[in-house]
C-alpha positions as MATLAB code, in Angstrom:
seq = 'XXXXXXXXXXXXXXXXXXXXXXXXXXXXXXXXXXXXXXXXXXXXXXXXXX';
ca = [
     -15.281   14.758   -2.725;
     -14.431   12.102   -5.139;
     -16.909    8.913   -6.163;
     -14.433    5.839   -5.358;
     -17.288    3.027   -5.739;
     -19.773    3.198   -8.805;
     -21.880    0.418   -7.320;
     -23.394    2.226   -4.535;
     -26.956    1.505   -4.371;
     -28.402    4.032   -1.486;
     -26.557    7.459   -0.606;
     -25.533    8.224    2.028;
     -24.326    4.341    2.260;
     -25.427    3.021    5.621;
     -22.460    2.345    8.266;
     -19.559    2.474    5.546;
     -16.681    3.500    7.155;
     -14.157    6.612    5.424;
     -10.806    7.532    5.515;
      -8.968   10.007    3.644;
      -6.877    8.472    0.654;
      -4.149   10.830    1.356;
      -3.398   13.509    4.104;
      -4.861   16.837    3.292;
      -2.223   20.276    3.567;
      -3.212   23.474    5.168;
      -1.733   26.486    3.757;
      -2.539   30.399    3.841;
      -4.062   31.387    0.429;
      -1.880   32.402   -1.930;
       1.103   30.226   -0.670;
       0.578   26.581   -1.789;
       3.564   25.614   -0.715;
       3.573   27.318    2.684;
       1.881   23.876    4.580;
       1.552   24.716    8.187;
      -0.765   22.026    8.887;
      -1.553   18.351    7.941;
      -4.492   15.905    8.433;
      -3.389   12.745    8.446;
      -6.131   10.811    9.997;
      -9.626   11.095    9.456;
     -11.963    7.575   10.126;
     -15.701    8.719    9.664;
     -18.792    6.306    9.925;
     -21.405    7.518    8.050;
     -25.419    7.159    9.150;
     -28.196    8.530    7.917;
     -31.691    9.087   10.490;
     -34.461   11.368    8.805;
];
């Protein structure tokens, strides 16, 4: 996880939407450049109920 937004005033934020900056590679360990997967899409809301 990365912090994008210094200004954030509650965590979790409260209905902020996510997306990934940048589609994340599967590989077996050991063989970085073995990819046999990709996520390219990932669109998260995220909430926060105690």
């Amino acid at each position: 996880m990365t912090t994008l937004n210094d200004n954030v005033t509650v965590f979790p934020p409260q209905g902020s939407i996510y997306q990934l900056q940048q589609p994340v590679e599967f590989a077996p360990v050991g063989e970085p450049s073995k990819v046999v997967a990709q996520l390219l899409q990932f669109p998260t809301t995220r909430s926060h109920n105690p």
